[in-house]
Tab-separated table of C-alpha atoms in Angstrom:
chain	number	residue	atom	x	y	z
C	1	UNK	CA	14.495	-8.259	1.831
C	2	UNK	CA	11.734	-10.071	3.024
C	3	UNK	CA	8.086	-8.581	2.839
C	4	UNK	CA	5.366	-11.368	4.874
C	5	UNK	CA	2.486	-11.908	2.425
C	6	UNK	CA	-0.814	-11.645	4.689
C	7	UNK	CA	-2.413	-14.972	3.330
C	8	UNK	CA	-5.377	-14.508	5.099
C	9	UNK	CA	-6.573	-11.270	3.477
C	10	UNK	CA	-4.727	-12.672	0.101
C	11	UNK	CA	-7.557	-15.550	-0.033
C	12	UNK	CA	-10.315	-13.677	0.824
C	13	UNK	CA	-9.929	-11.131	-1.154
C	14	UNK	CA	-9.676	-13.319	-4.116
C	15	UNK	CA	-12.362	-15.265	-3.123
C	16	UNK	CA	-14.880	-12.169	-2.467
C	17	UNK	CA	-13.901	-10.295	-5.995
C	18	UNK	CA	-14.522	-13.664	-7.834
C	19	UNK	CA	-17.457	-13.761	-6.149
C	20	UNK	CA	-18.314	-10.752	-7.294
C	21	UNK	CA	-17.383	-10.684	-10.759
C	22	UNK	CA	-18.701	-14.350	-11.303
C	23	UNK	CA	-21.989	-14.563	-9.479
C	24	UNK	CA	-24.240	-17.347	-10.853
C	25	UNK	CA	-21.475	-18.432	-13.582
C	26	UNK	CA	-19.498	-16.988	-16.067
C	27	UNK	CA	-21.764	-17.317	-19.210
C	28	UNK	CA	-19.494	-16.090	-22.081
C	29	UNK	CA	-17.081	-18.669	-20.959
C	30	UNK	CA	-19.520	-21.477	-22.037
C	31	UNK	CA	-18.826	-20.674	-25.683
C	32	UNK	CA	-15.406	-22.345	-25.442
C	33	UNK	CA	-15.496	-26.292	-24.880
C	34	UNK	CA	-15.389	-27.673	-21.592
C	35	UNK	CA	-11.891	-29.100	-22.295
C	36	UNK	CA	-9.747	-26.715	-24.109
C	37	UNK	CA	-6.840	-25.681	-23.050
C	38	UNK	CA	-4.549	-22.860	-23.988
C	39	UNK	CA	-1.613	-20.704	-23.962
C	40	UNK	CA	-1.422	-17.357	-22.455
C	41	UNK	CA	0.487	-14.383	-20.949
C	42	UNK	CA	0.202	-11.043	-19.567
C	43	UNK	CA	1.683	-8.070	-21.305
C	44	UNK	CA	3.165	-5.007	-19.242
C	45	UNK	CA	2.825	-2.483	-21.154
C	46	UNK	CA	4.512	0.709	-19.293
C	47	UNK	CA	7.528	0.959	-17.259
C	48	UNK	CA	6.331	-0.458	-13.524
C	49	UNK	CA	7.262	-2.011	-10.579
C	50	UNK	CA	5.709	-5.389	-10.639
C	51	UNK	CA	3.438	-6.165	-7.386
C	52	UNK	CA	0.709	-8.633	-7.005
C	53	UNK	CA	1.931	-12.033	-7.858
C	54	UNK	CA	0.671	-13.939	-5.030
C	55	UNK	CA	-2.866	-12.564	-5.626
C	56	UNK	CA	-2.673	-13.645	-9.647
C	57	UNK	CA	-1.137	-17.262	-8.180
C	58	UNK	CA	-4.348	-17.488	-5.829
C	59	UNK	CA	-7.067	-16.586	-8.424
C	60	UNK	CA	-6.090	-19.350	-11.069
C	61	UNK	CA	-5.082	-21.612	-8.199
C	62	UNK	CA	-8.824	-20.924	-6.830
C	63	UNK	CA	-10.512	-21.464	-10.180
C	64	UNK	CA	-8.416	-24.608	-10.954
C	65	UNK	CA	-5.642	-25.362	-9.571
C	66	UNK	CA	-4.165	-27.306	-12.793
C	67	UNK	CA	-3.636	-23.690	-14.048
C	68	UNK	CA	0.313	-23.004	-14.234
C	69	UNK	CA	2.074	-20.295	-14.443
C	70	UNK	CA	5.425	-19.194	-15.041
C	71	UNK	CA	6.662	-15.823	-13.357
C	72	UNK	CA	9.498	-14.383	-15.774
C	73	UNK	CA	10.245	-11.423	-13.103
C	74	UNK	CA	10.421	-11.242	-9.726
C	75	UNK	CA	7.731	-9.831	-7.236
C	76	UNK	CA	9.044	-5.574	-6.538
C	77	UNK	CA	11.287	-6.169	-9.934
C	78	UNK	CA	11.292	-2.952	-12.143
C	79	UNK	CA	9.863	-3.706	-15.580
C	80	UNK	CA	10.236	-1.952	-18.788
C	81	UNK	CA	7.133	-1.511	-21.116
C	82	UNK	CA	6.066	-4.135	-23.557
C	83	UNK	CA	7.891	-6.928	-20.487
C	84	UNK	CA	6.051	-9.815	-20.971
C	85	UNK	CA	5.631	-10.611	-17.000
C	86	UNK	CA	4.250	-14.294	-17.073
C	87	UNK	CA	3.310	-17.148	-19.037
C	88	UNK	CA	0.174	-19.491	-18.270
C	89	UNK	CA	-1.383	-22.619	-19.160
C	90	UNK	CA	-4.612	-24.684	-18.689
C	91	UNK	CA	-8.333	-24.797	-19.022
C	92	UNK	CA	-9.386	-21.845	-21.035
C	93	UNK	CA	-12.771	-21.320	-19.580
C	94	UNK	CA	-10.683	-20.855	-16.004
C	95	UNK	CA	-8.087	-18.849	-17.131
C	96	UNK	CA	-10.573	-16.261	-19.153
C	97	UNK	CA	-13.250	-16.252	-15.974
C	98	UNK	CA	-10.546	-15.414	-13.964
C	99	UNK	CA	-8.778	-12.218	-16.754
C	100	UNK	CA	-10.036	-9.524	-15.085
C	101	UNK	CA	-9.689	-9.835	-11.123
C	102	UNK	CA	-5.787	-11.633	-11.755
C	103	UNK	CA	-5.325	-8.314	-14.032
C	104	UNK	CA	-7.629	-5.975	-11.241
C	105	UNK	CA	-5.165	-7.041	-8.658
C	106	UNK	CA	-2.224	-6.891	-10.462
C	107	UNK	CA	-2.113	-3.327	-11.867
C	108	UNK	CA	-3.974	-1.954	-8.925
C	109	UNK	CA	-1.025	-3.432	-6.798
C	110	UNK	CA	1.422	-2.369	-9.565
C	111	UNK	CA	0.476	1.131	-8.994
C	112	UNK	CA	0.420	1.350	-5.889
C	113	UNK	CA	4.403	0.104	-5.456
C	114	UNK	CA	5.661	1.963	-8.720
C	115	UNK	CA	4.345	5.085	-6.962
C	116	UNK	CA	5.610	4.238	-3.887
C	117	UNK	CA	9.436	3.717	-5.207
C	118	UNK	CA	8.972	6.809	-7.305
C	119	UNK	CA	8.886	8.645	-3.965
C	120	UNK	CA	11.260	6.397	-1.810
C	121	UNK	CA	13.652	7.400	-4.404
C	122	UNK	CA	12.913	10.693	-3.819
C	123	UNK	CA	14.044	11.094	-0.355
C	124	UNK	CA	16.445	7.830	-0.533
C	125	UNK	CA	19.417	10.468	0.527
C	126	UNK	CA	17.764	11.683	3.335
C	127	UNK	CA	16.855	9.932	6.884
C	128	UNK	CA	13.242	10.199	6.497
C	129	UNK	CA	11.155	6.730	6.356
C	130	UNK	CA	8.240	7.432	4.033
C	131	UNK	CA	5.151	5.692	5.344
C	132	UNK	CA	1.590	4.975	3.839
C	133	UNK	CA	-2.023	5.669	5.636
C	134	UNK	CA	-5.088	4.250	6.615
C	135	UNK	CA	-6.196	5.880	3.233
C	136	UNK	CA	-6.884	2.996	1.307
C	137	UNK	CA	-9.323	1.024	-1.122
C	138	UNK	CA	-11.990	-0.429	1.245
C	139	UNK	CA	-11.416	-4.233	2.067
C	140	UNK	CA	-8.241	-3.528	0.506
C	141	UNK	CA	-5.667	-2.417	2.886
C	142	UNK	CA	-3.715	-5.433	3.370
C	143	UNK	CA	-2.972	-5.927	-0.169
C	144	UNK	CA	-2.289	-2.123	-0.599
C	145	UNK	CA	-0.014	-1.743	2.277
C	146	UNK	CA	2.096	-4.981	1.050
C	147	UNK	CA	2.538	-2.770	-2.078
C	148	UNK	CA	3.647	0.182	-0.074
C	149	UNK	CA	6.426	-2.527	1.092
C	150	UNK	CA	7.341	-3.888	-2.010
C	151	UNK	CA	7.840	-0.422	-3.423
C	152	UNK	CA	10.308	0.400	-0.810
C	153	UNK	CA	7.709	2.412	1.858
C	154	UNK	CA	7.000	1.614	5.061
C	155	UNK	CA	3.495	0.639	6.789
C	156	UNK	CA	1.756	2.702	9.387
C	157	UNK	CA	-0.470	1.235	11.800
C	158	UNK	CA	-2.801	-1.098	9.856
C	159	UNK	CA	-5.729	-0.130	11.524
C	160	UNK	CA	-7.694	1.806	14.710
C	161	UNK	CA	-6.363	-1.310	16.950
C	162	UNK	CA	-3.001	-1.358	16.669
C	163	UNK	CA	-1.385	1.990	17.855
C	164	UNK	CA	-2.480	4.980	18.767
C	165	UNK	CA	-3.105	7.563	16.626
C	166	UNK	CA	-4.930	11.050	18.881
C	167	UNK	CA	-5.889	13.231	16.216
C	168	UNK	CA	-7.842	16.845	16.312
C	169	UNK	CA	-11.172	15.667	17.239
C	170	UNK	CA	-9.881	13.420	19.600
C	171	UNK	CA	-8.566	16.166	21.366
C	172	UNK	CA	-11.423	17.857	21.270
C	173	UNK	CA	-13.488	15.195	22.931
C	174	UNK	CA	-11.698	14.165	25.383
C	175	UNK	CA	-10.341	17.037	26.983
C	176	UNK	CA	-7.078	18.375	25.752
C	177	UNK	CA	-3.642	17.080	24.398
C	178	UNK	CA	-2.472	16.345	27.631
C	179	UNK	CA	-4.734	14.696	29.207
C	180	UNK	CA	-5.431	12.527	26.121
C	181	UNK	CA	-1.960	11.324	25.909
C	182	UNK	CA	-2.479	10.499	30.121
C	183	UNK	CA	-5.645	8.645	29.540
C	184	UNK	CA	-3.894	6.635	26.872
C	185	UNK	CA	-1.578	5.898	28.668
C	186	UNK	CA	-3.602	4.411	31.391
C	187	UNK	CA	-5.684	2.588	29.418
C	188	UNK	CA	-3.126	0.914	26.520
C	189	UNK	CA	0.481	1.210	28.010
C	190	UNK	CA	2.208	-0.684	25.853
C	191	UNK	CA	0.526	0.717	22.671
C	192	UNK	CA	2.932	3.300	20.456
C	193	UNK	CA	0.795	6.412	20.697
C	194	UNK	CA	1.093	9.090	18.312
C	195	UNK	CA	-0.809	12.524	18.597
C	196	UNK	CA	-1.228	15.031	16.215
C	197	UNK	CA	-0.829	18.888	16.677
C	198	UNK	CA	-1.310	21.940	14.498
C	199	UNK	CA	1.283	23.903	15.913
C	200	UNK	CA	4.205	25.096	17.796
C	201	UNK	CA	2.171	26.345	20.802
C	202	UNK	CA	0.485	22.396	20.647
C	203	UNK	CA	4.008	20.962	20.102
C	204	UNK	CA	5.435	21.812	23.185
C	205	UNK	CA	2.211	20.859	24.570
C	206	UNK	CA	2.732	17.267	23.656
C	207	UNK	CA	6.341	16.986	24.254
C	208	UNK	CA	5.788	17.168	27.915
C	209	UNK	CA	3.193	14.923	28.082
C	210	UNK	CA	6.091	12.570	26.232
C	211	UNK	CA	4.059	10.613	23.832
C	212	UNK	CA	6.226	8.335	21.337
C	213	UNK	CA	5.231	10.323	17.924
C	214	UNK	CA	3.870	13.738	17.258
C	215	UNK	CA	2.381	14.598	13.908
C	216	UNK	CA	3.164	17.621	12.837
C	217	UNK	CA	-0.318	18.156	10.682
C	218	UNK	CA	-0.270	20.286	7.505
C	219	UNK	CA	2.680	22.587	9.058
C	220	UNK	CA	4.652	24.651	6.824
C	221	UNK	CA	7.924	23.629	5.565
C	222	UNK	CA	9.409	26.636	7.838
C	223	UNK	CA	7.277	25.647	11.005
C	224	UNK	CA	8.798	22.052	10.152
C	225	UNK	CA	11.941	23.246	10.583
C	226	UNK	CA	11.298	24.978	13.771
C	227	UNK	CA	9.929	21.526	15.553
C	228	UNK	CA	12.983	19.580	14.287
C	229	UNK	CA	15.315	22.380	16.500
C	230	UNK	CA	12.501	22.458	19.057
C	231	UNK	CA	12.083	18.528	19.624
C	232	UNK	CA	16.254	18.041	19.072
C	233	UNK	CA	15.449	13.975	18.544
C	234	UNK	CA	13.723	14.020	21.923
C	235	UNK	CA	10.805	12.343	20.149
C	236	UNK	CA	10.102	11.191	16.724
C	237	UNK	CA	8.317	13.352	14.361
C	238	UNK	CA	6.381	12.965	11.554
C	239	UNK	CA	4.962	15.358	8.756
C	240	UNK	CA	1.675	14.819	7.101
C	241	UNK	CA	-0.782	16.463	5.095
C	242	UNK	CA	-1.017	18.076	1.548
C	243	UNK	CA	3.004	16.490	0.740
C	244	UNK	CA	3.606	15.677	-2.689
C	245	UNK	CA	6.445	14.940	-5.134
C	246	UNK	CA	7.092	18.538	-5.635
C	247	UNK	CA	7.690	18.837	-2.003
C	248	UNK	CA	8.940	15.603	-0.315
C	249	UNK	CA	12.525	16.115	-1.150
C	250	UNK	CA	12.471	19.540	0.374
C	251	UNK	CA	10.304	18.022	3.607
C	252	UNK	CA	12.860	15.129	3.995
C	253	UNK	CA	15.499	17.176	4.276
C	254	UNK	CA	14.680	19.476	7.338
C	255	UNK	CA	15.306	16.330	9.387
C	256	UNK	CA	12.395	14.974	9.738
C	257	UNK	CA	11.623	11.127	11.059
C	258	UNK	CA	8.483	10.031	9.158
C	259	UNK	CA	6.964	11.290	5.816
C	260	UNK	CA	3.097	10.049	5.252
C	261	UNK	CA	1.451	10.139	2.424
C	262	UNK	CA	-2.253	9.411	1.474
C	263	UNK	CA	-1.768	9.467	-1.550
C	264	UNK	CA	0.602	6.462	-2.414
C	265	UNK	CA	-2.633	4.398	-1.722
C	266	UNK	CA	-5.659	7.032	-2.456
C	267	UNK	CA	-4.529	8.114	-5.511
C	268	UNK	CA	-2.474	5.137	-7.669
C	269	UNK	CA	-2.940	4.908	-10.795
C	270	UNK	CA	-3.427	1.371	-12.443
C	271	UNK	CA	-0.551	-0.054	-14.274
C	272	UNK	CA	-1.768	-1.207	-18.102
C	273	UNK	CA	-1.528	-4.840	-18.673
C	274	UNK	CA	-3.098	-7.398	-20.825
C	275	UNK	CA	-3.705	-10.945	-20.985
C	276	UNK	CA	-3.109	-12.438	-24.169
C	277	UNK	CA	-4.376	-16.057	-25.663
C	278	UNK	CA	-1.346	-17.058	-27.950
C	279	UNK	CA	-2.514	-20.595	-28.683
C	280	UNK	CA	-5.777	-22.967	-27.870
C	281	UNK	CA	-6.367	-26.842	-28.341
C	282	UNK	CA	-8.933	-27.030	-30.808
C-alpha cells in the first residue's frame, strides 16, 4: 500500500520546530569540535509501529545534508522493544542539535499509528472503516493524519474546506437540518456533505433531505442499531462520540459504515526512543 507523504507540511514543520528549539544557536553543541563526526542510532524501546521516517530524514537532511542514515525497518513496520530502528552518521554538532525534534516527531508519530492499528485490528472482521478527526496537535494535522494511514485508519476530511461536515450548532444557526443540507447544496454541489443528528426523530429528518453521510452523534449502541435497520444502506452512516476500545468491536458490528475516533490523534501516547552516540572521531 501506498500512503502520499504531504512534503509540503513535512518541510515546514521541520523547519518551524527547529526553529523553535534552536533559536539563536544551539550553544551546548559548541562544546564538541567543529569537525567531529560520529556514530549513532536510535533505540525503540517498546513494542510500536514505526511512523515518522520521512520527518527524521528531513531534520538531519535540513541541518546538514552529509548526515546519513540507514533505516533498518520499514516505515508502518511493527517493532519489538529494544529494535534498534536506524543507524546514523556525520557531524556531531548536527546530529545532537537536531536529537530532540527527529525523536519529537518520531514517537509522537509512532503513537499515533501504534494506536491506530491497535484499533484497526479491533474491528478488522467487521465492515466498518475506522477514521480519525479534526482533533489533532495544532500545526500538526498533516503529519498526524499520515500516521492514522500508516497505522491502518482512514482520514476524514482534513480540514473546514474540504467536505462538509453540518454539525449541532450549525443547525441551529442556520435554520434546521433540512434546510441546511438544501443550502449546502446550493452553494457547494459537488462537496461530500455530512450532517450530524442526535437522534432517531433527526435521522429521518436528514434522510429525506438525502445528504451523503449522517453522523449518528453520541447514540447508544441500541439506537445504533435502530438507524442501521432504519437507513437499510440508503446512506452511509457513521458513529462518533465517547467510542473507545472497550466498545469499538461491539459498535463495528451493528453494521455500521464509519467509526471516528478523537482520540487516535488527541490522546496518543509517545512511543520511548533514544538516540544513542556509539562512537566519535576524536
Amino acid at each position: 500500500m501506498t500512503i502520499d507523504i504531504p512534503h509540503k507540511a513535512l518541510t515546514e514543520n521541520v523547519s518551524t520546530s527547529l526553529a523553535e528549539d534552536i533559536g539563536g544557536g544551539d550553544i551546548t553543541a559548541l562544546l564538541i569540535p567543529k569537525q567531529q563526526n560520529c556514530h549513532a542510532h536510535v533505540l525503540c524501546r517498546e513494542e510500536a509501529i514505526i511512523c515518522g521516517t520521512p520527518w527524521v530524514n528531513e531534520v538531519f537532511n535540513q541541518l546538514d545534508s552529509q548526515i546519513e542514515l540507514n533505516w533498518l525497518c520499514t516505515e508502518g513496520e511493527k517493532v519489538k522493544s529494544n529494535t534498534r530502528i536506524v543507524n546514523i552518521f556525520g557531524n556531531t554538532r548536527a546530529i545532537l542539535t537536531g536529537e530532540r525534534t527527529a525523536l519529537n516527531f518520531l514517537q509522537m508519530m509512532s503513537g499515533t499509528a501504534t494506536r491506530t492499528r491497535e484499533n484497526v485490528n479491533l474491528i478488522k472482521d467487521t465492515q466498518a472503516t475506522l477514521l480519525d478527526t479534526r482533533k489533532t496537535i495544532p500545526g500538526l494535522r498533516a503529519a498526524q493524519k499520515y500516521a492514522v494511514k500508516i497505522g491502518g485508519g482512514s482520514n476524514h476530511r482534513q480540514g473546514l474546506f474540504d467536505a462538509y461536515l453540518i454539525k449541532e450548532n450549525h443547525i441551529q444557526s442556520c435554520g434546521g437540518i433540512t434546510l441546511a443540507i438544501q443550502t449546502a447544496r446550493k452553494l457547494k454541489p459537488n462537496k461530500i456533505l455530512e450532517i450530524e443528528v442526535k437522534n432517531l426523530e433527526e435521522l429521518r429528518e436528514a434522510m429525506t433531505a438525502m445528504p451523503d453521510i449522517i453522523m449518528l452523534d453520541n447514540f447508544s449502541k441500541l439506537d445504533i442499531e435502530q438507524a442501521v435497520k432504519i437507513n437499510n444502506r440508503r446512506l452511509k452512516l457513521e458513529a462518533s462520540g465517547g467510542i473507545n476500545q472497550n466498545s469499538l468491536s461491539s459498535i463495528a458490528k451493528t453494521g455500521i459504515d464509519y467509526i471516528s475516533a478523537g482520540s487516535l490523534t488527541k490522546h496518543c501516547r509517545a512511543i520511548d526512543l533514544s538516540l544513542i552516540v556509539s562512537d566519535s572521531d576524536f
